[in-house]
Amino acid sequence: MGAHYCSVCRQTTFTGKAHIFGKNHQSRLRVVLLKFLEKVKEARRTLKKPLVEKFDCTQHRETFWCYCCGLEIERHSTDGNMTVLYGGLIEHMSTPEHRKNTHKFWWDNKADPKLRDKVIIPEEETERFKVEVAKVLDSFVEKEDEFIKQQADYIRAQEKHRQEVLQSLLERDAETELFNGPNGTDVCAEASVSSQLASHGSDQHVGSSFVDTMAEVKWASTGQNLTFIGYQDSSSSGNVHTGAVPPWLQDDPQEGTSGATVHPEIGPSLQEFHKHKEQEKLRKLPPNRVGANFDHSSHTDANWLPSFGRVWNSGRRWQSRRQFRQEEGQKNRQKRKREHGTNGSKKTKPAEHQTTSANT
Amino acid sequence: MSLFLPKLSCKKDIDDVIKGVAEKVVVLRFGRDEDSVCLQLDEILSKTAHDLSNMASIYIVDVDKAPIYTRYFDISYIPSTVFFFNGQHMKVDYGSPDHTKFVGSFKTKQDFMDLIEVIYRGAMRGKMIVQSPIDPQNIPKYDLLYHGI
């Protein structure tokens, strides 16, 4: 008499067959079969009238435990889009393995043989079920298509409505532009307005501008005694209705220049940095070097001459420049005096003056 | 004639160079491109221009293009080389009668480089006139021309 594992009670007994007939086992088996039969009964209800639903991964992935075969089986059969409720269960119940296992289970556990046929679904019933399912699937697909079409219609209608609203807005803009035009050239519009004017009897405005009459007509029709200050022309810049930039966000031309100075660029600019670097480089050089504070960028006229100490020049270097200017002036005067060409060569003449200046 | 040295062709160019070049020796070579001694000098100048680029900017001036400078600098022999630093004329005591310019060609490249270095260092110390480092034998001899003497 060896050890025996009872799968229903989930325990190992050493009493052999006696356990199966025991009160404990039988009561537990009854509970198990009750639960099992409950599920099978639900499935059998759909056997005549199959149910097809749209696939829902949270609900249609359920499994159930077949006690007879000791297997976990998908409760519903699905293809990812649609689900046949209890399809998997019914399919499993009709297989010959399940039939064999069920017989074995009933024999092993000494269950009530009356209940046995309830968990076995005959082949012909399954066939019938399959035919039914095919029909139901067709109708379900049709229904789905119809639903999609309805959705599409709804979306189309929404789009159309949106377009209409947009169109009406654009038309209103176009109308205002038309009214702002130089003469209000739309004849039929003018005619309609004049007819309205006639009906209201305010004919004193016929000669005035078209815009004014239009506004007057509006106010007259509303019947309020308000002062009209004139139509505000906003066609160029737009207004609050056309989504233009509000005045407080626009640049004020008067404040434009002052604003730029009030909010300068933070930190030194690139040019200033380069200048500073240049000056840093110069600061390393000796301060008493030649021409240390010579202004390289100063603008000078065409007659500018650099400082130059001449050979025979005594005194400061700029004196040689002044001397040269004097010589040039003298030479020009001499040239003008003796135009018949007794003047000497250009090269030797300054030397002549230099000698004289050196001697003096 | 040198293809590698910048040329100044009018008075305004010369003015701009003398005024604009900062903290460097400006070397102005007055002469003519086809003159043989000028060609010798230009060779030396162009070969040393790169090495001296931190200390000197070397320019070639045609004596006929800027007559006012030719007169102002009393250029009677070509080639004549004049030095400026920060817009100031640098005089050099060569042992020759003329301190204002170097007349003729240098004998070697090293002579010219030494001269530029001495001028640069002197100018940095505030000297308006410096002593020439060149061996007196290597300085060409010439007579100053005086009209009527």
Coordinates of C-alpha atoms in Angstrom, one line a residue:
Chain A
M1 CA 0.0 0.0 0.0
G2 CA 1.9 3.0 -1.3
A3 CA 1.5 6.7 -1.2
H4 CA -1.3 8.2 -3.2
Y5 CA -1.6 11.9 -4.2
C6 CA -5.2 13.1 -4.4
S7 CA -5.4 16.0 -6.9
V8 CA -8.8 17.1 -5.6
C9 CA -7.8 17.3 -2.0
R10 CA -4.3 18.2 -2.9
Q11 CA -2.7 16.0 -0.4
T12 CA -0.9 12.7 -0.2
T13 CA -2.6 9.8 1.6
F14 CA -1.3 6.5 2.6
T15 CA -4.6 4.8 3.0
G16 CA -5.0 3.8 -0.6
K17 CA -8.5 3.7 -2.1
A18 CA -10.1 4.3 1.3
H19 CA -9.4 8.0 0.9
I20 CA -11.5 8.3 -2.1
F21 CA -14.5 6.9 -0.4
G22 CA -13.9 9.0 2.6
K23 CA -16.3 11.8 3.7
N24 CA -13.6 14.4 3.4
H25 CA -12.8 13.7 -0.2
Q26 CA -16.4 13.3 -1.3
S27 CA -17.4 16.7 0.1
R28 CA -14.5 18.4 -1.5
L29 CA -15.2 16.7 -4.8
R30 CA -18.7 17.9 -4.7
V31 CA -17.6 21.5 -4.3
V32 CA -15.2 21.2 -7.1
L33 CA -17.7 19.7 -9.4
L34 CA -20.3 22.3 -8.5
K35 CA -17.9 25.1 -9.5
F36 CA -16.9 23.2 -12.7
L37 CA -20.5 22.5 -13.7
E38 CA -21.4 26.1 -13.1
K39 CA -18.9 27.2 -15.7
V40 CA -19.9 24.5 -18.1
K41 CA -23.6 25.4 -17.7
E42 CA -22.8 29.0 -18.7
A43 CA -21.0 27.7 -21.8
R44 CA -23.9 25.4 -22.7
R45 CA -26.3 28.3 -22.6
T46 CA -24.3 29.9 -25.5
L47 CA -24.3 26.7 -27.4
K48 CA -27.6 27.3 -29.1
K49 CA -27.0 31.1 -29.4
P50 CA -23.4 32.0 -29.8
L51 CA -22.2 35.4 -28.6
V52 CA -19.6 37.3 -30.6
E53 CA -18.0 40.4 -29.1
K54 CA -15.3 42.8 -30.0
F55 CA -12.0 41.6 -28.6
D56 CA -11.1 43.1 -25.2
C57 CA -7.7 41.9 -23.9
T58 CA -8.7 42.5 -20.3
Q59 CA -11.8 40.3 -20.4
H60 CA -11.2 37.8 -23.2
R61 CA -8.0 36.3 -22.1
E62 CA -9.5 34.3 -19.3
T63 CA -8.6 30.7 -18.8
F64 CA -10.3 27.9 -16.9
W65 CA -9.0 24.8 -15.2
C66 CA -10.2 21.5 -16.6
Y67 CA -10.2 19.1 -13.6
C68 CA -10.6 16.1 -15.7
C69 CA -7.6 16.7 -18.0
G70 CA -5.6 18.7 -15.5
L71 CA -5.0 21.4 -18.0
E72 CA -5.5 25.2 -18.3
I73 CA -7.6 26.0 -21.3
E74 CA -8.6 29.3 -22.9
R75 CA -12.2 30.0 -22.1
H76 CA -13.0 32.1 -25.2
S77 CA -11.7 31.7 -28.7
T78 CA -10.5 34.8 -30.4
D79 CA -8.6 36.0 -33.5
G80 CA -7.4 39.3 -32.0
N81 CA -10.3 41.4 -33.3
M82 CA -13.4 39.4 -32.3
T83 CA -14.2 36.9 -29.6
V84 CA -16.5 34.0 -29.6
L85 CA -17.6 33.7 -25.9
Y86 CA -16.9 30.2 -24.4
G87 CA -15.7 29.0 -27.8
G88 CA -12.5 27.6 -26.3
L89 CA -14.4 25.8 -23.5
I90 CA -16.9 24.2 -25.9
E91 CA -14.2 23.1 -28.2
H92 CA -12.2 21.5 -25.5
M93 CA -15.3 19.7 -24.0
S94 CA -16.0 18.0 -27.4
T95 CA -12.5 16.6 -27.9
P96 CA -12.1 12.8 -27.5
E97 CA -9.2 13.2 -25.1
H98 CA -11.4 15.2 -22.8
R99 CA -14.1 12.5 -23.0
K100 CA -11.5 9.8 -22.1
N101 CA -10.1 11.9 -19.3
T102 CA -13.5 12.7 -17.9
H103 CA -14.4 9.0 -17.7
K104 CA -11.1 8.3 -15.9
F105 CA -11.6 11.2 -13.5
W106 CA -15.1 10.0 -12.6
W107 CA -13.9 6.5 -12.1
D108 CA -10.9 7.6 -10.1
N109 CA -12.8 9.9 -7.8
K110 CA -16.0 7.9 -7.6
A111 CA -18.1 10.9 -8.6
D112 CA -21.8 10.9 -9.4
P113 CA -22.1 9.3 -12.9
K114 CA -25.2 11.4 -13.5
L115 CA -23.2 14.6 -13.7
R116 CA -20.7 13.1 -16.0
D117 CA -22.5 13.7 -19.3
K118 CA -22.9 17.4 -18.3
V119 CA -19.2 18.1 -18.8
I120 CA -19.0 16.2 -22.1
I121 CA -20.4 18.0 -25.1
P122 CA -21.2 15.7 -28.1
E123 CA -19.6 16.2 -31.5
E124 CA -22.8 17.0 -33.3
E125 CA -23.7 19.8 -30.9
T126 CA -20.3 21.3 -31.5
E127 CA -20.8 21.1 -35.3
R128 CA -24.1 22.9 -34.9
F129 CA -22.4 25.5 -32.7
K130 CA -19.8 26.1 -35.3
V131 CA -22.4 26.7 -38.0
E132 CA -24.2 29.1 -35.7
V133 CA -21.0 30.9 -34.9
A134 CA -20.2 31.4 -38.6
K135 CA -23.6 33.1 -39.1
V136 CA -23.2 35.3 -36.1
L137 CA -19.8 36.3 -37.1
D138 CA -21.0 37.5 -40.5
S139 CA -23.7 39.6 -38.9
F140 CA -21.3 41.0 -36.4
V141 CA -18.9 42.1 -39.1
E142 CA -21.7 43.8 -40.9
K143 CA -22.7 45.6 -37.8
E144 CA -19.1 46.7 -37.2
D145 CA -18.9 48.1 -40.7
E146 CA -22.1 50.0 -40.2
F147 CA -20.8 51.4 -37.0
I148 CA -17.6 52.6 -38.7
K149 CA -19.6 54.2 -41.5
Q150 CA -21.7 56.0 -38.9
Q151 CA -18.5 57.3 -37.2
A152 CA -17.1 58.4 -40.6
D153 CA -20.4 60.3 -41.3
Y154 CA -20.2 62.0 -38.0
I155 CA -16.6 63.1 -38.5
R156 CA -17.4 64.3 -42.0
A157 CA -20.4 66.3 -40.6
Q158 CA -18.2 67.9 -38.0
E159 CA -15.6 68.9 -40.6
K160 CA -18.2 70.4 -42.8
H161 CA -19.6 72.4 -39.9
R162 CA -16.1 73.7 -39.0
Q163 CA -15.5 74.7 -42.6
E164 CA -18.8 76.6 -42.7
V165 CA -17.9 78.5 -39.5
L166 CA -14.6 79.4 -41.0
Q167 CA -16.1 80.4 -44.3
S168 CA -18.6 82.7 -42.5
L169 CA -15.7 84.4 -40.7
L170 CA -13.8 84.9 -43.9
E171 CA -16.8 86.3 -45.6
R172 CA -17.3 88.8 -42.8
D173 CA -13.7 89.9 -43.3
A174 CA -14.3 90.2 -47.0
E175 CA -17.4 92.3 -46.4
T176 CA -15.6 94.7 -44.1
E177 CA -12.9 95.1 -46.6
L178 CA -15.5 95.8 -49.2
F179 CA -17.0 98.5 -47.0
N180 CA -13.7 100.1 -46.4
G181 CA -13.0 100.3 -50.1
P182 CA -12.6 103.8 -51.4
N183 CA -16.1 104.1 -52.9
G184 CA -18.0 101.1 -51.8
T185 CA -18.4 100.0 -55.3
D186 CA -20.6 97.0 -54.7
V187 CA -23.7 98.2 -56.5
C188 CA -26.2 95.6 -55.2
A189 CA -25.1 96.1 -51.6
E190 CA -25.5 99.8 -52.0
A191 CA -29.0 99.2 -53.5
S192 CA -30.0 97.0 -50.6
V193 CA -28.8 99.6 -48.1
S194 CA -30.5 102.4 -49.9
S195 CA -33.7 100.4 -49.9
Q196 CA -33.3 99.9 -46.1
L197 CA -32.7 103.6 -45.7
A198 CA -35.9 104.3 -47.6
S199 CA -37.8 102.0 -45.4
H200 CA -36.5 103.6 -42.3
G201 CA -37.1 107.1 -43.6
S202 CA -33.7 108.6 -42.6
D203 CA -33.0 110.0 -46.0
Q204 CA -30.7 112.8 -44.8
H205 CA -27.7 110.5 -45.0
V206 CA -28.0 109.6 -48.6
G207 CA -25.3 112.0 -49.7
S208 CA -22.8 111.0 -47.0
S209 CA -20.3 108.3 -47.2
F210 CA -21.3 104.7 -47.6
V211 CA -19.7 103.6 -44.4
D212 CA -21.6 106.1 -42.3
T213 CA -24.9 105.2 -43.9
M214 CA -24.3 101.6 -43.3
A215 CA -23.6 102.2 -39.6
E216 CA -26.6 104.5 -39.3
V217 CA -28.8 101.8 -40.7
K218 CA -27.5 99.3 -38.2
W219 CA -28.1 101.6 -35.3
A220 CA -31.5 102.7 -36.6
S221 CA -32.5 99.1 -36.9
T222 CA -31.5 98.4 -33.3
G223 CA -33.5 101.4 -32.4
Q224 CA -31.0 102.8 -29.8
N225 CA -30.2 106.4 -29.4
L226 CA -26.4 106.1 -29.2
T227 CA -23.8 108.4 -30.6
F228 CA -21.9 106.9 -33.5
I229 CA -18.3 108.1 -33.6
G230 CA -17.4 106.6 -37.0
Y231 CA -16.3 103.3 -38.3
Q232 CA -12.8 102.3 -37.1
D233 CA -10.7 101.4 -40.0
S234 CA -8.5 98.4 -38.9
S235 CA -8.1 96.6 -42.2
S236 CA -4.4 97.3 -42.3
S237 CA -3.4 96.4 -38.8
G238 CA -6.2 94.1 -37.8
N239 CA -8.2 94.4 -34.6
V240 CA -9.2 92.2 -31.7
H241 CA -11.5 90.1 -33.9
T242 CA -8.8 89.2 -36.4
G243 CA -6.2 88.3 -33.9
A244 CA -3.8 91.1 -34.4
V245 CA -1.0 91.9 -32.0
P246 CA -2.4 94.0 -29.2
P247 CA -1.2 97.6 -28.8
W248 CA 0.6 96.9 -25.5
L249 CA 2.8 94.3 -27.3
Q250 CA 3.5 96.5 -30.2
D251 CA 6.7 98.6 -30.4
D252 CA 5.9 102.2 -29.9
P253 CA 7.9 104.2 -32.5
Q254 CA 8.4 107.0 -30.0
E255 CA 9.8 104.7 -27.3
G256 CA 11.7 102.6 -29.8
T257 CA 15.0 104.4 -29.5
S258 CA 14.8 105.0 -25.7
G259 CA 13.8 101.4 -25.2
A260 CA 16.9 100.2 -26.9
T261 CA 19.1 102.3 -24.6
V262 CA 17.1 101.2 -21.6
H263 CA 17.6 97.5 -22.3
P264 CA 21.2 97.2 -23.7
E265 CA 22.8 93.9 -24.4
I266 CA 24.0 92.5 -21.1
G267 CA 27.8 92.2 -20.8
P268 CA 30.4 93.6 -23.2
S269 CA 30.0 93.2 -26.9
L270 CA 32.4 91.3 -29.1
Q271 CA 33.9 94.5 -30.4
E272 CA 34.5 95.9 -27.0
F273 CA 36.1 92.6 -26.0
H274 CA 38.5 92.7 -29.0
K275 CA 39.4 96.3 -28.2
H276 CA 40.0 95.4 -24.6
K277 CA 42.3 92.5 -25.6
E278 CA 44.2 94.8 -27.9
Q279 CA 44.7 97.3 -25.1
E280 CA 45.8 94.5 -22.8
K281 CA 48.4 93.6 -25.3
L282 CA 49.5 97.2 -25.6
R283 CA 49.7 97.6 -21.8
K284 CA 52.6 95.1 -21.7
L285 CA 54.7 97.3 -24.0
P286 CA 56.8 99.9 -22.4
P287 CA 54.9 103.1 -21.9
N288 CA 57.7 105.4 -23.0
R289 CA 58.3 103.7 -26.4
V290 CA 58.4 105.8 -29.5
G291 CA 55.0 107.1 -30.6
A292 CA 53.3 105.5 -27.6
N293 CA 50.3 107.8 -27.8
F294 CA 50.3 108.2 -31.6
D295 CA 46.8 108.0 -32.8
H296 CA 46.8 105.4 -35.6
S297 CA 43.2 105.9 -36.6
S298 CA 43.3 109.7 -36.9
H299 CA 42.0 111.0 -40.1
T300 CA 44.3 113.3 -42.0
D301 CA 44.1 115.3 -45.2
A302 CA 46.1 114.7 -48.4
N303 CA 48.8 117.1 -47.3
W304 CA 49.8 115.2 -44.2
L305 CA 53.4 114.4 -43.8
P306 CA 55.0 112.1 -41.2
S307 CA 57.5 113.4 -38.7
F308 CA 60.9 113.3 -40.3
G309 CA 64.2 114.7 -39.1
R310 CA 66.1 115.9 -42.0
V311 CA 69.9 115.7 -42.3
W312 CA 70.7 119.4 -41.9
N313 CA 67.8 120.2 -39.6
S314 CA 68.6 121.4 -36.2
G315 CA 65.9 121.5 -33.6
R316 CA 62.8 119.5 -33.3
R317 CA 61.6 117.1 -36.0
W318 CA 58.4 118.8 -36.8
Q319 CA 60.4 121.9 -37.7
S320 CA 61.7 120.0 -40.7
R321 CA 58.2 119.5 -41.9
R322 CA 57.4 123.1 -41.5
Q323 CA 60.6 123.9 -43.4
F324 CA 59.6 121.6 -46.1
R325 CA 56.2 123.2 -46.5
Q326 CA 57.9 126.6 -46.7
E327 CA 60.3 125.3 -49.4
E328 CA 57.4 123.9 -51.3
G329 CA 55.6 127.1 -51.2
Q330 CA 58.7 129.1 -52.2
K331 CA 59.3 126.7 -55.0
N332 CA 55.8 127.0 -56.3
R333 CA 56.1 130.8 -56.2
Q334 CA 59.5 130.6 -57.9
K335 CA 58.0 128.3 -60.5
R336 CA 55.2 130.7 -61.1
K337 CA 57.8 133.5 -61.4
R338 CA 60.1 131.9 -63.8
E339 CA 58.0 129.9 -66.1
H340 CA 60.6 129.9 -68.8
G341 CA 62.3 126.9 -67.2
T342 CA 65.6 127.9 -65.5
N343 CA 64.7 126.0 -62.4
G344 CA 67.2 123.4 -61.4
S345 CA 66.7 119.7 -60.7
K346 CA 64.2 118.8 -58.1
K347 CA 66.6 116.7 -56.1
T348 CA 69.2 119.3 -55.5
K349 CA 66.9 122.2 -54.8
P350 CA 65.9 121.2 -51.2
A351 CA 69.5 120.6 -50.4
E352 CA 70.2 124.1 -51.4
H353 CA 67.6 125.4 -49.0
Q354 CA 68.8 123.1 -46.4
T355 CA 72.3 124.4 -46.6
T356 CA 71.0 127.9 -46.2
S357 CA 68.9 127.0 -43.3
A358 CA 71.8 125.1 -41.7
N359 CA 74.0 128.1 -42.1
T360 CA 71.6 130.5 -40.5
Chain B
M1 CA 62.0 94.0 -58.1
S2 CA 60.4 91.7 -55.6
L3 CA 57.1 90.0 -56.1
F4 CA 56.8 89.1 -52.4
L5 CA 56.8 92.5 -50.8
P6 CA 53.8 94.8 -50.9
K7 CA 54.2 97.9 -53.1
L8 CA 53.0 101.4 -52.3
S9 CA 52.1 103.4 -55.4
C10 CA 50.8 106.7 -54.2
K11 CA 51.2 109.2 -51.4
K12 CA 48.0 108.1 -49.7
D13 CA 49.2 104.5 -49.5
I14 CA 52.4 105.6 -47.8
D15 CA 50.5 107.8 -45.4
D16 CA 48.2 105.0 -44.5
V17 CA 51.1 102.6 -43.9
I18 CA 53.1 105.1 -41.8
K19 CA 50.0 106.0 -39.7
G20 CA 48.4 102.6 -39.5
V21 CA 51.2 100.1 -38.6
A22 CA 51.3 100.0 -34.9
E23 CA 54.1 98.8 -32.6
K24 CA 56.2 97.7 -35.6
V25 CA 59.0 99.1 -37.6
V26 CA 57.9 100.3 -41.0
V27 CA 60.6 99.8 -43.6
L28 CA 60.1 101.9 -46.7
R29 CA 62.5 101.1 -49.6
F30 CA 62.6 104.0 -52.1
G31 CA 64.0 102.9 -55.4
R32 CA 63.3 101.6 -58.9
D33 CA 62.4 98.1 -59.6
E34 CA 64.8 97.7 -62.5
D35 CA 67.8 99.1 -60.7
S36 CA 70.5 96.5 -60.0
V37 CA 71.3 97.6 -56.4
C38 CA 67.6 97.8 -55.7
L39 CA 67.3 94.3 -56.9
Q40 CA 70.0 93.2 -54.5
L41 CA 68.3 95.0 -51.6
D42 CA 64.9 93.7 -52.5
E43 CA 66.3 90.2 -52.4
I44 CA 67.5 90.7 -48.9
L45 CA 64.3 92.4 -47.8
S46 CA 62.0 89.7 -49.2
K47 CA 64.1 86.9 -47.7
T48 CA 64.0 88.4 -44.3
A49 CA 60.5 89.8 -44.4
H50 CA 58.9 86.6 -42.9
D51 CA 61.4 86.3 -40.1
L52 CA 61.0 89.9 -39.2
S53 CA 57.2 89.9 -39.5
N54 CA 56.8 90.4 -35.7
M55 CA 59.1 93.4 -35.7
A56 CA 58.9 95.0 -39.1
S57 CA 56.6 95.6 -42.0
I58 CA 58.5 96.1 -45.2
Y59 CA 57.2 98.0 -48.2
I60 CA 58.5 99.0 -51.6
V61 CA 58.0 102.5 -52.9
D62 CA 58.9 103.7 -56.4
V63 CA 60.6 107.0 -56.2
D64 CA 58.8 108.3 -59.3
K65 CA 55.3 107.4 -57.9
A66 CA 55.4 109.6 -54.8
P67 CA 57.5 112.7 -55.7
I68 CA 56.5 114.6 -52.6
Y69 CA 58.0 112.0 -50.3
T70 CA 61.1 111.8 -52.5
R71 CA 61.5 115.5 -51.9
Y72 CA 60.6 115.4 -48.3
F73 CA 63.0 112.6 -47.5
D74 CA 65.7 114.1 -49.6
I75 CA 66.2 111.0 -51.6
S76 CA 69.1 111.6 -54.1
Y77 CA 70.5 108.1 -54.3
I78 CA 68.5 104.9 -54.8
P79 CA 67.9 102.6 -53.1
S80 CA 67.2 104.5 -49.8
T81 CA 65.6 102.9 -46.9
V82 CA 63.7 104.9 -44.3
F83 CA 62.4 103.5 -41.0
F84 CA 59.4 104.5 -39.0
F85 CA 57.9 103.4 -35.7
N86 CA 54.4 104.3 -34.6
G87 CA 54.3 107.1 -37.1
Q88 CA 57.6 108.5 -35.9
H89 CA 60.8 108.7 -38.0
M90 CA 63.6 106.6 -36.6
K91 CA 67.1 107.9 -37.2
V92 CA 70.1 105.6 -37.2
D93 CA 73.7 106.6 -36.8
Y94 CA 75.4 104.6 -39.5
G95 CA 78.7 106.4 -39.3
S96 CA 77.8 108.0 -42.6
P97 CA 76.8 111.6 -43.1
D98 CA 73.1 110.8 -43.3
H99 CA 71.3 109.6 -40.2
T100 CA 67.9 109.8 -41.7
K101 CA 68.0 106.8 -44.2
F102 CA 70.1 103.9 -45.2
V103 CA 71.5 104.4 -48.7
G104 CA 72.5 101.4 -50.8
S105 CA 72.1 97.7 -50.2
F106 CA 72.9 95.7 -47.1
K107 CA 75.8 93.3 -47.5
T108 CA 74.1 90.4 -45.8
K109 CA 70.6 89.5 -44.5
Q110 CA 72.0 89.3 -41.0
D111 CA 73.0 93.0 -41.2
F112 CA 69.5 94.0 -42.0
M113 CA 68.0 91.8 -39.3
D114 CA 70.4 93.2 -36.7
L115 CA 69.5 96.7 -37.8
I116 CA 65.8 96.1 -37.5
E117 CA 66.2 94.5 -34.1
V118 CA 68.3 97.5 -32.8
I119 CA 65.7 99.9 -34.2
Y120 CA 62.8 98.0 -32.6
R121 CA 64.5 97.7 -29.2
G122 CA 65.6 101.4 -29.3
A123 CA 62.0 102.5 -30.2
M124 CA 60.7 100.4 -27.4
R125 CA 63.0 102.3 -25.0
G126 CA 61.9 105.6 -26.4
K127 CA 65.0 106.3 -28.5
M128 CA 64.4 108.4 -31.6
I129 CA 68.0 107.7 -32.8
V130 CA 69.9 104.5 -32.5
Q131 CA 73.5 103.4 -33.1
S132 CA 73.8 101.1 -36.2
P133 CA 75.0 97.6 -35.3
I134 CA 76.4 97.1 -38.8
D135 CA 80.1 96.9 -39.4
P136 CA 81.2 100.2 -40.9
Q137 CA 83.0 98.3 -43.6
N138 CA 79.7 96.9 -44.8
I139 CA 78.1 100.3 -45.1
P140 CA 78.3 101.8 -48.6
K141 CA 80.2 105.0 -48.9
Y142 CA 78.8 107.9 -50.8
D143 CA 79.0 111.7 -50.9
L144 CA 76.1 113.9 -50.0
L145 CA 75.3 116.1 -52.9
Y146 CA 75.0 119.8 -52.2
H147 CA 74.0 122.0 -54.9
G148 CA 76.5 124.7 -55.4
I149 CA 79.1 123.4 -52.9

